[in-house]
Tab-separated table of C-alpha atoms and ligand atoms in Angstrom:
chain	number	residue	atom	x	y	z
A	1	UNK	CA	34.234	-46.184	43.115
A	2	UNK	CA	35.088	-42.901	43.755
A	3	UNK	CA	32.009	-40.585	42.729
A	4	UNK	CA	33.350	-37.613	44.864
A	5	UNK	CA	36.766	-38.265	45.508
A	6	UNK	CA	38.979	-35.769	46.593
A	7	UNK	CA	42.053	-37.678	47.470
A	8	UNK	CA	45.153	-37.105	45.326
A	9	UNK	CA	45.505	-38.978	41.656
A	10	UNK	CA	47.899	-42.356	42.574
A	11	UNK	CA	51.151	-42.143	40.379
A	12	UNK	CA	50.504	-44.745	38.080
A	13	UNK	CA	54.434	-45.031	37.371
A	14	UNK	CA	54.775	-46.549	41.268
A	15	UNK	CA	51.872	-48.997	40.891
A	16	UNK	CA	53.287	-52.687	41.026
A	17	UNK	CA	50.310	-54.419	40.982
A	18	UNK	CA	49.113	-51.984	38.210
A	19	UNK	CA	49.308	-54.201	35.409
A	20	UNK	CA	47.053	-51.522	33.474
A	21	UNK	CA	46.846	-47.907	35.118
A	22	UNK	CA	46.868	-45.203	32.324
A	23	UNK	CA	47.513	-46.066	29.062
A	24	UNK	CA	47.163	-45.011	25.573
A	25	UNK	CA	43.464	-46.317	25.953
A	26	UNK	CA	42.160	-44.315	29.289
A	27	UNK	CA	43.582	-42.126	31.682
A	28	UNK	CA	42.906	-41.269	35.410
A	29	UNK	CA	41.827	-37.292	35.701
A	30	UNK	CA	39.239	-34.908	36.772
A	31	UNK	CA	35.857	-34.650	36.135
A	32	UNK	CA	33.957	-31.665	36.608
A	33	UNK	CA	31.563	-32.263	39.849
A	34	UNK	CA	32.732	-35.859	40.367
A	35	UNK	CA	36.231	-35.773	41.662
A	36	UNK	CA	38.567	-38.169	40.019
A	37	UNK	CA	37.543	-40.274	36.705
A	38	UNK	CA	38.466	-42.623	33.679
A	39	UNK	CA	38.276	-40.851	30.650
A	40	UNK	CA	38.945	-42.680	27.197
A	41	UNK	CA	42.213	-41.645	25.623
A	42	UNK	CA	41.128	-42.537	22.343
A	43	UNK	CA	37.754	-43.694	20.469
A	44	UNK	CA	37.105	-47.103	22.204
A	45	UNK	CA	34.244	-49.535	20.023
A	46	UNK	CA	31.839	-51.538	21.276
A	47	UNK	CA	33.184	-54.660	22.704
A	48	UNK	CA	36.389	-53.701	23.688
A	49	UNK	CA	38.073	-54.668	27.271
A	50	UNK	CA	39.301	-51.707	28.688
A	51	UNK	CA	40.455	-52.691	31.878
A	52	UNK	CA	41.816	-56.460	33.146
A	53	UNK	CA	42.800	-55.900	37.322
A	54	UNK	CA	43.657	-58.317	39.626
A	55	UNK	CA	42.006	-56.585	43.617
A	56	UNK	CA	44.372	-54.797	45.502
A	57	UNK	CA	42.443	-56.708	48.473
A	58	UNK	CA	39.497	-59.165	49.040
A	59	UNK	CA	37.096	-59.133	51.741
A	60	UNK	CA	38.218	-63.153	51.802
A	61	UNK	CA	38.630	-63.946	55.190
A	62	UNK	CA	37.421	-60.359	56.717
A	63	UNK	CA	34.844	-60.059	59.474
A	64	UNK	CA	33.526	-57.628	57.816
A	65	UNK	CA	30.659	-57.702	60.039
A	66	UNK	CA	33.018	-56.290	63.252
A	67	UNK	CA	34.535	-53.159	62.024
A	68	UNK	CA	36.945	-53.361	64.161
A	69	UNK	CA	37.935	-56.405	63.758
A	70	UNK	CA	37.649	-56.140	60.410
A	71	UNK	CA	39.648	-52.742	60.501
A	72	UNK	CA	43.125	-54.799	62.234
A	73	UNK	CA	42.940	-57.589	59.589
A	74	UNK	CA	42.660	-55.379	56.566
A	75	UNK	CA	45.625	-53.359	58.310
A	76	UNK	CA	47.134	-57.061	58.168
A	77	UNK	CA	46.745	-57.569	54.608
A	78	UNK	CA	47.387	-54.134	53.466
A	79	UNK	CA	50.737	-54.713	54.711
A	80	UNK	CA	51.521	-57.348	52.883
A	81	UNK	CA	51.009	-54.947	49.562
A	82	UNK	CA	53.891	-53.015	48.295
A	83	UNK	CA	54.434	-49.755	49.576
A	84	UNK	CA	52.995	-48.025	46.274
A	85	UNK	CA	50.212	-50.127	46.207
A	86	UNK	CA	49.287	-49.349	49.910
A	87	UNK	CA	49.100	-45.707	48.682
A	88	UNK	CA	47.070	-46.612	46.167
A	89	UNK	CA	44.518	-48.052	48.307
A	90	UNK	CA	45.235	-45.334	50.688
A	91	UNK	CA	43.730	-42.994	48.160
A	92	UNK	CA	40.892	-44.161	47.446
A	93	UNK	CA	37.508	-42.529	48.435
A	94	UNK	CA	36.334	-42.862	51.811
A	95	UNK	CA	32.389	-42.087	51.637
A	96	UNK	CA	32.676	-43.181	55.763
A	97	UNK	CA	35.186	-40.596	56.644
A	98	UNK	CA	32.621	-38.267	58.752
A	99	UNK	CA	30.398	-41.082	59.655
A	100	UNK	CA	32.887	-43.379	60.981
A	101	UNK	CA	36.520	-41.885	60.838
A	102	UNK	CA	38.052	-44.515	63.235
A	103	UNK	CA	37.741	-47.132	60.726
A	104	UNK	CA	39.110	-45.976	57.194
A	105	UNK	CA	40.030	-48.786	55.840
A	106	UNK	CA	37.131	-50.962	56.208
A	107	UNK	CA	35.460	-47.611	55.022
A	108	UNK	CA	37.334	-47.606	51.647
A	109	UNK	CA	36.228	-51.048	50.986
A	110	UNK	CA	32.589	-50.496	51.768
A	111	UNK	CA	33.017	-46.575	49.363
A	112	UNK	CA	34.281	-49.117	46.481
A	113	UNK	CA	34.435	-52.856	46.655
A	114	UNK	CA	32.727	-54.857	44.039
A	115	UNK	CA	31.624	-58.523	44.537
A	116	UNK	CA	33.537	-60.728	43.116
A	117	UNK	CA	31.205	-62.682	41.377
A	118	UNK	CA	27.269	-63.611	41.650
A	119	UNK	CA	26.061	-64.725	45.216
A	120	UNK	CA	29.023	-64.282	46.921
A	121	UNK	CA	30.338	-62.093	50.149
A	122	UNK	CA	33.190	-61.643	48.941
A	123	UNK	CA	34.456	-58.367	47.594
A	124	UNK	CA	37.159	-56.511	45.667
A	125	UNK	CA	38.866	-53.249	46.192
A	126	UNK	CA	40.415	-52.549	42.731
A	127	UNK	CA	43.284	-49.448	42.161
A	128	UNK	CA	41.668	-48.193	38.584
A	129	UNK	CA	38.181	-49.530	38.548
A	130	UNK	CA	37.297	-47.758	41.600
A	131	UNK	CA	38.299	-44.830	39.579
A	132	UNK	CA	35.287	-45.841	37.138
A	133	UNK	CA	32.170	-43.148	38.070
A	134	UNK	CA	28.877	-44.349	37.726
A	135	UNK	CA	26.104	-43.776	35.731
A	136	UNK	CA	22.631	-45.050	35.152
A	137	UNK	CA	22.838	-45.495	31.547
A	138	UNK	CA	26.679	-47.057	31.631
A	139	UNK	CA	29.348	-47.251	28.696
A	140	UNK	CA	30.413	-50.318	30.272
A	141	UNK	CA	29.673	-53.516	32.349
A	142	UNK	CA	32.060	-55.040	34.820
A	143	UNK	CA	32.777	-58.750	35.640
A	144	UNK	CA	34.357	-60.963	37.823
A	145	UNK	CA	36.604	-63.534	35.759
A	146	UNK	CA	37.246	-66.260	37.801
A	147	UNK	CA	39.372	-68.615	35.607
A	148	UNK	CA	41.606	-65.283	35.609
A	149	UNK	CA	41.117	-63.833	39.225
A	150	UNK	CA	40.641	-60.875	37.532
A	151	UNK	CA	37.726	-57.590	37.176
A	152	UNK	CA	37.210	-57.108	33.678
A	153	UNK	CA	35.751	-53.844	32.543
A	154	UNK	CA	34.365	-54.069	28.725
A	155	UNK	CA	32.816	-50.827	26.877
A	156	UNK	CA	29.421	-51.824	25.448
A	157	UNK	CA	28.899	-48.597	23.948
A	158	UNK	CA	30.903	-46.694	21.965
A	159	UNK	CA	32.998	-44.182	23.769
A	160	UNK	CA	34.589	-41.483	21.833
A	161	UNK	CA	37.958	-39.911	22.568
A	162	UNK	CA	37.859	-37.377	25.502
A	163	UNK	CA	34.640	-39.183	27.178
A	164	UNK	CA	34.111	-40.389	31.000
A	165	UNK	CA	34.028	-44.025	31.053
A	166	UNK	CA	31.274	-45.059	33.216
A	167	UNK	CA	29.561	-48.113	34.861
A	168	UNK	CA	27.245	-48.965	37.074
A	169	UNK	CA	26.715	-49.343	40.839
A	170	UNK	CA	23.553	-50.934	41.158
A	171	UNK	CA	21.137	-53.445	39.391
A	172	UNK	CA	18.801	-51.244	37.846
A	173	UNK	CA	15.349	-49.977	39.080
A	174	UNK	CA	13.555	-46.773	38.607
A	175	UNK	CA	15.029	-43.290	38.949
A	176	UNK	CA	13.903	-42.388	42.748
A	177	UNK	CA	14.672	-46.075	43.690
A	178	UNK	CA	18.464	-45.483	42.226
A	179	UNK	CA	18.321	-42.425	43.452
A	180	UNK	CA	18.198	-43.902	46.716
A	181	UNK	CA	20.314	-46.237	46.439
A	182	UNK	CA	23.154	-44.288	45.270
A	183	UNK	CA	22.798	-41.768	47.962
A	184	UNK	CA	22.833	-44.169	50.726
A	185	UNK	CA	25.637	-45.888	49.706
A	186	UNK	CA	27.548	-43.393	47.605
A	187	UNK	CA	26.565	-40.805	49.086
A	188	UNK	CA	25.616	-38.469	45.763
A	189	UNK	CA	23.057	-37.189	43.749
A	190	UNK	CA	23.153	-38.764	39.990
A	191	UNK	CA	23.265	-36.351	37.617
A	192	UNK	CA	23.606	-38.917	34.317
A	193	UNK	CA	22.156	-38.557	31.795
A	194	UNK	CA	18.628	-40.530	32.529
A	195	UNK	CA	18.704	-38.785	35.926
A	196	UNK	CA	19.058	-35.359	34.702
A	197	UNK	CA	16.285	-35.739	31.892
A	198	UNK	CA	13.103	-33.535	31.671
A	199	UNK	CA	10.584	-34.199	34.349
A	200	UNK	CA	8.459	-36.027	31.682
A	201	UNK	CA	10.663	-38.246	29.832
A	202	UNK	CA	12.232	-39.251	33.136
A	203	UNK	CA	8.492	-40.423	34.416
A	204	UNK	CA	8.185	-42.189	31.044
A	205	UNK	CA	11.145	-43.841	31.569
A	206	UNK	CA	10.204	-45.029	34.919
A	207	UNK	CA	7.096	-45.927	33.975
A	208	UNK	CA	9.006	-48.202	31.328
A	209	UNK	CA	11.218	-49.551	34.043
A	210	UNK	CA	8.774	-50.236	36.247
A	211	UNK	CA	6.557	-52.264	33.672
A	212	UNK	CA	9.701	-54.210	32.861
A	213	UNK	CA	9.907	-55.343	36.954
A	214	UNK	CA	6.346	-56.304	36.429
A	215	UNK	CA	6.656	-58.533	33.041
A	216	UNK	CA	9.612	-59.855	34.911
A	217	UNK	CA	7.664	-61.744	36.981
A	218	UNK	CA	5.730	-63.497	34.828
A	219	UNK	CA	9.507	-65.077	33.300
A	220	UNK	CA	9.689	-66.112	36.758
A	221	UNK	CA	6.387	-67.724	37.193
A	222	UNK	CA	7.063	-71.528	36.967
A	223	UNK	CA	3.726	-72.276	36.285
A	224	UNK	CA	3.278	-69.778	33.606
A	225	UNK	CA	6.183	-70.923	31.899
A	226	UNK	CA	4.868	-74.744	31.790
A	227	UNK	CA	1.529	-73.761	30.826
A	228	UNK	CA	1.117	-70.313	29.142
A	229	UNK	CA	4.708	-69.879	27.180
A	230	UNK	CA	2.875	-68.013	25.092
A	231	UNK	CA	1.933	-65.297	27.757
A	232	UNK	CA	5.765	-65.639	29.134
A	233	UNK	CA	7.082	-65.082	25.308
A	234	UNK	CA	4.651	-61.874	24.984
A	235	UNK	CA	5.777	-60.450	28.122
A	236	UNK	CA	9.718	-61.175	27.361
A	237	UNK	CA	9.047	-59.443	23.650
A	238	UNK	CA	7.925	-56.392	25.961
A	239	UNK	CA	10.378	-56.403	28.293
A	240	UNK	CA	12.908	-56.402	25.453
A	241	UNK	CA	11.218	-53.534	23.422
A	242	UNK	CA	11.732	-51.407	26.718
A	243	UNK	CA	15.495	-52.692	27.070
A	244	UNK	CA	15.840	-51.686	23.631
A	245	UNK	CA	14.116	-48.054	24.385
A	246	UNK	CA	16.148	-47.833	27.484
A	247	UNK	CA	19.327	-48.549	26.190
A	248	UNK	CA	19.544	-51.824	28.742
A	249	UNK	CA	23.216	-53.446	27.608
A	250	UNK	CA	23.784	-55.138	31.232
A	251	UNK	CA	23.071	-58.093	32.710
A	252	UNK	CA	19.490	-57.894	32.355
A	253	UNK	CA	19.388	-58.205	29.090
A	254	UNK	CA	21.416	-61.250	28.891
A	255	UNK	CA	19.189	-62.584	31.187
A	256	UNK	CA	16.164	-62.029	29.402
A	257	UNK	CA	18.119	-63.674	26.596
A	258	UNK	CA	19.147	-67.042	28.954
A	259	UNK	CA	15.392	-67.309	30.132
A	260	UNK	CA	13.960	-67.492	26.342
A	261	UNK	CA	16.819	-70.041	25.815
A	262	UNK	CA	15.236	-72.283	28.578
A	263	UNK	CA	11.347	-71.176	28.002
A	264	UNK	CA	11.959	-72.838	24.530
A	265	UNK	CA	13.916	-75.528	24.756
A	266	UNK	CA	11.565	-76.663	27.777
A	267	UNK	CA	8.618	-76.701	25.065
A	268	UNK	CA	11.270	-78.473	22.348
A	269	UNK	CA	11.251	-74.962	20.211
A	270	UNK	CA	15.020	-76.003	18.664
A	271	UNK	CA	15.413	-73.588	16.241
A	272	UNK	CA	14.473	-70.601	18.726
A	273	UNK	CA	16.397	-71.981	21.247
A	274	UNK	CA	19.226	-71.894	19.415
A	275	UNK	CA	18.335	-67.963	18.382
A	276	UNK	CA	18.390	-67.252	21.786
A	277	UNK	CA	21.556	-69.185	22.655
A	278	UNK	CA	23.551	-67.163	20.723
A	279	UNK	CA	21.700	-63.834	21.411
A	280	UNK	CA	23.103	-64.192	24.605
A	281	UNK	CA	26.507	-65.440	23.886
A	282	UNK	CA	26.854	-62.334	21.472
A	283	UNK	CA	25.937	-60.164	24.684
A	284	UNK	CA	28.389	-61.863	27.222
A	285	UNK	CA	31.318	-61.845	24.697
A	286	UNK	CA	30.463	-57.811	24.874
A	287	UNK	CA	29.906	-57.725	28.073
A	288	UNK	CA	32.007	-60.253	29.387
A	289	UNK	CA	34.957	-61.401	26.471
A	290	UNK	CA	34.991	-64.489	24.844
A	291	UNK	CA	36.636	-65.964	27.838
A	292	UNK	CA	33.887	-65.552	30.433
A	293	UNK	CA	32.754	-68.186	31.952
A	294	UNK	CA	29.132	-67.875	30.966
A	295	UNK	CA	30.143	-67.797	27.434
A	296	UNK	CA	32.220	-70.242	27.802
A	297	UNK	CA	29.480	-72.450	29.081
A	298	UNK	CA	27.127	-72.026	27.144
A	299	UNK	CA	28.396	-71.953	23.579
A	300	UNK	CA	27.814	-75.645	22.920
A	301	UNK	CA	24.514	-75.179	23.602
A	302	UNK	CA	24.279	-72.723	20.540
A	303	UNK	CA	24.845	-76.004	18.191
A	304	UNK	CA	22.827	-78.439	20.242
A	305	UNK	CA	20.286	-76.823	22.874
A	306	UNK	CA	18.751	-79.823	23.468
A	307	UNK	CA	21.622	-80.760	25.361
A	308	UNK	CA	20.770	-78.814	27.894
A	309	UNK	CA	18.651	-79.787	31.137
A	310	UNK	CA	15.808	-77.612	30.484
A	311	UNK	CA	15.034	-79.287	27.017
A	312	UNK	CA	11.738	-81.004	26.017
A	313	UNK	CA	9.104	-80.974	29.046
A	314	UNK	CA	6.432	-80.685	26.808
A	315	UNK	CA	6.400	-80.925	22.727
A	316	UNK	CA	4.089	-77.679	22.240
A	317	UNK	CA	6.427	-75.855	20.211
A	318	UNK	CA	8.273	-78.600	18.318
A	319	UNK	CA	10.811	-77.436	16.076
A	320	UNK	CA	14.057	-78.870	14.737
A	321	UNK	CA	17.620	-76.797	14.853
A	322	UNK	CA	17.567	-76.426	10.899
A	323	UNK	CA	14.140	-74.718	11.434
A	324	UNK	CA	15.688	-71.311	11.454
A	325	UNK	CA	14.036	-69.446	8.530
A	326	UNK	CA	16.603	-68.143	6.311
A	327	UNK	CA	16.662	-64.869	3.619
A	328	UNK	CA	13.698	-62.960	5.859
A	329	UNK	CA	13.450	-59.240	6.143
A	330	UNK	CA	14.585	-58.451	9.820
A	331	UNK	CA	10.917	-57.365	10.570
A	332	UNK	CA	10.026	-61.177	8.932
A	333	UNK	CA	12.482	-62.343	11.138
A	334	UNK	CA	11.452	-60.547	14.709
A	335	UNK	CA	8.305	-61.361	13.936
A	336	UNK	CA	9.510	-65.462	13.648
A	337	UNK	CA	11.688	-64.959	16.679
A	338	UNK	CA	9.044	-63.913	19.243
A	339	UNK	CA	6.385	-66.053	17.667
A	340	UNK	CA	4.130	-63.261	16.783
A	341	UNK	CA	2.895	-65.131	13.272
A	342	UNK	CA	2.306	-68.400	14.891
B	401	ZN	ZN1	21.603	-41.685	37.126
């Protein structure tokens, strides 16, 4: 992540571990207020993996904790790197320069490691995707692959020839909360294109935000779910609308996806289980690509959902997996799907 980088573009040509660096579908240049960038090279669709990288370093092993000792042992490892790739770690930007200029490399890894994975300490410094600037309303989604060891970046947007690939650095919230955010750990101002909206559609889309966070909960209400599904299932057709108004293409909205899965299969709901299944192995394979892990996983349930732990705690919504109404209008459908006609 390099939102205001003024270090020098790496030479892509020198980069051994730089399996990807430009290429006929992105290259590495400037972008007018933000320093360095990825721009596409080319129209890129929906769905496509732009970028596959394997870290130039992992936190794995680093007291991060003790800068200083942390500072030595990522000296240690850097070492071990070829001589181009040291530079191109080297180069990347350093939000902690002023603050703390005695410790630069732990200071790079803070200004652009990514976990590597959910629930995990561990992060990635990665030559080209720290290249990636961010925005609010993203072109793309990142992901940790672990059966390949490698960052996947995967355009879930269309980007047209000549645009700034973009992704994003946080988990959502409203504007003055990423705001925030952004600045305390970044160190900018966003200027995207939610961010830099009129006054009033930016407070409507906060307000929108913020009424998602709220609905949210009542997905995670346990006893809601067991009791009042039909509450839960109102409040998850909301939430979607507003992903849907938002332009929400990230993990949220595969989550939403997973917890309808679960809300009905618990209440033995087969044939919308099974909707939802796939709903959100159709977002992970464009997030994510057909290899991910949660794809992977959770494909079989697409066919069979009651395989899964979370079917049949309660028979209130019995249906079988050939209970998926065919021929319907798509507003028919929707209106199936979320069980507004029932
Ligand atoms: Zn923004």
């Amino acid at each position: 992540m390099a939102p205001s980088s003024t270090s020098p573009p790496h030479n892509p040509q020198n980069g051994e571990s730089g399996e990807n660096s430009e290429n006929s579908v992105w290259k590495i240049q400037e972008v007018p207020g933000k320093g360095l960038g990825v721009v596409a090279n080319q129209d890129i669709a929906a769905g496509t993996c732009i970028i596959s990288e394997a870290p130039l370093i992992t936190t794995e092993g680093i007291s991060m904790a003790n800068t200083d000792i942390a500072e030595q042992q990522l000296l240690n490892a850097l070492k071990k790197l070829s001589k181009a790739d040291q530079e191109r770690f080297r180069s990347l930007h350093n939000y902690y320069t002023a603050s703390d200029p005695t410790h630069p490399l732990s200071g790079i890894c803070k200004s652009n490691g990514y976990p590597l994975g959910t629930n995990t300490e561990v992060g990635g410094v990665f030559a080209d995707i720290s290249r990636i600037n961010h925005s609010c309303l993203p072109n793309t989604v990142q992901y940790w692959n672990p059966l390949h060891e490698k960052q996947t970046i995967h355009a879930v947007r269309p980007i047209p020839n000549g645009g700034e690939v973009t992704t994003s650095y946080l988990a959502g919230g409203t504007s003055q909360e990423r705001k925030q955010f952004l600045k305390e750990n970044f160190g900018f101002d966003c200027a995207c294109e939610v961010c830099s909206m009129l006054e009033d559609k930016l407070r409507e889309s906060d307000e929108r935000l913020a009424r998602a966070e709220k609905l949210d909960e009542t997905l995670g209400d346990s006893k809601k779910v067991r009791f009042s599904p039909d509450e839960v299932m109102k409040s998850a057709r909301s939430m979607f609308k507003i992903y849907e108004e938002e332009g929400i293409k990230d993990g949220r909205l595969g989550r939403l996806y997973y917890d309808l899965f679960q809300l009905c299969n618990m209440h033995s709901d087969l044939a919308r289980a099974r909707c939802f299944a796939k709903y959100y192995v159709d977002s992970k394979k464009m997030a994510e690509g057909k290899d991910s892990i949660n794809v992977l996983e959770m494909f079989s349930y697409v066919k069979s959902p009651q395989k899964h732990d979370s079917f049949g705690s309660t028979d209130m919504w019995r249906t079988g997996t050939t209970d998926v109404p065919k021929g319907l209008k798509a507003s028919e459908f929707a209106k199936w799907l979320w069980r507004e006609n029932v």
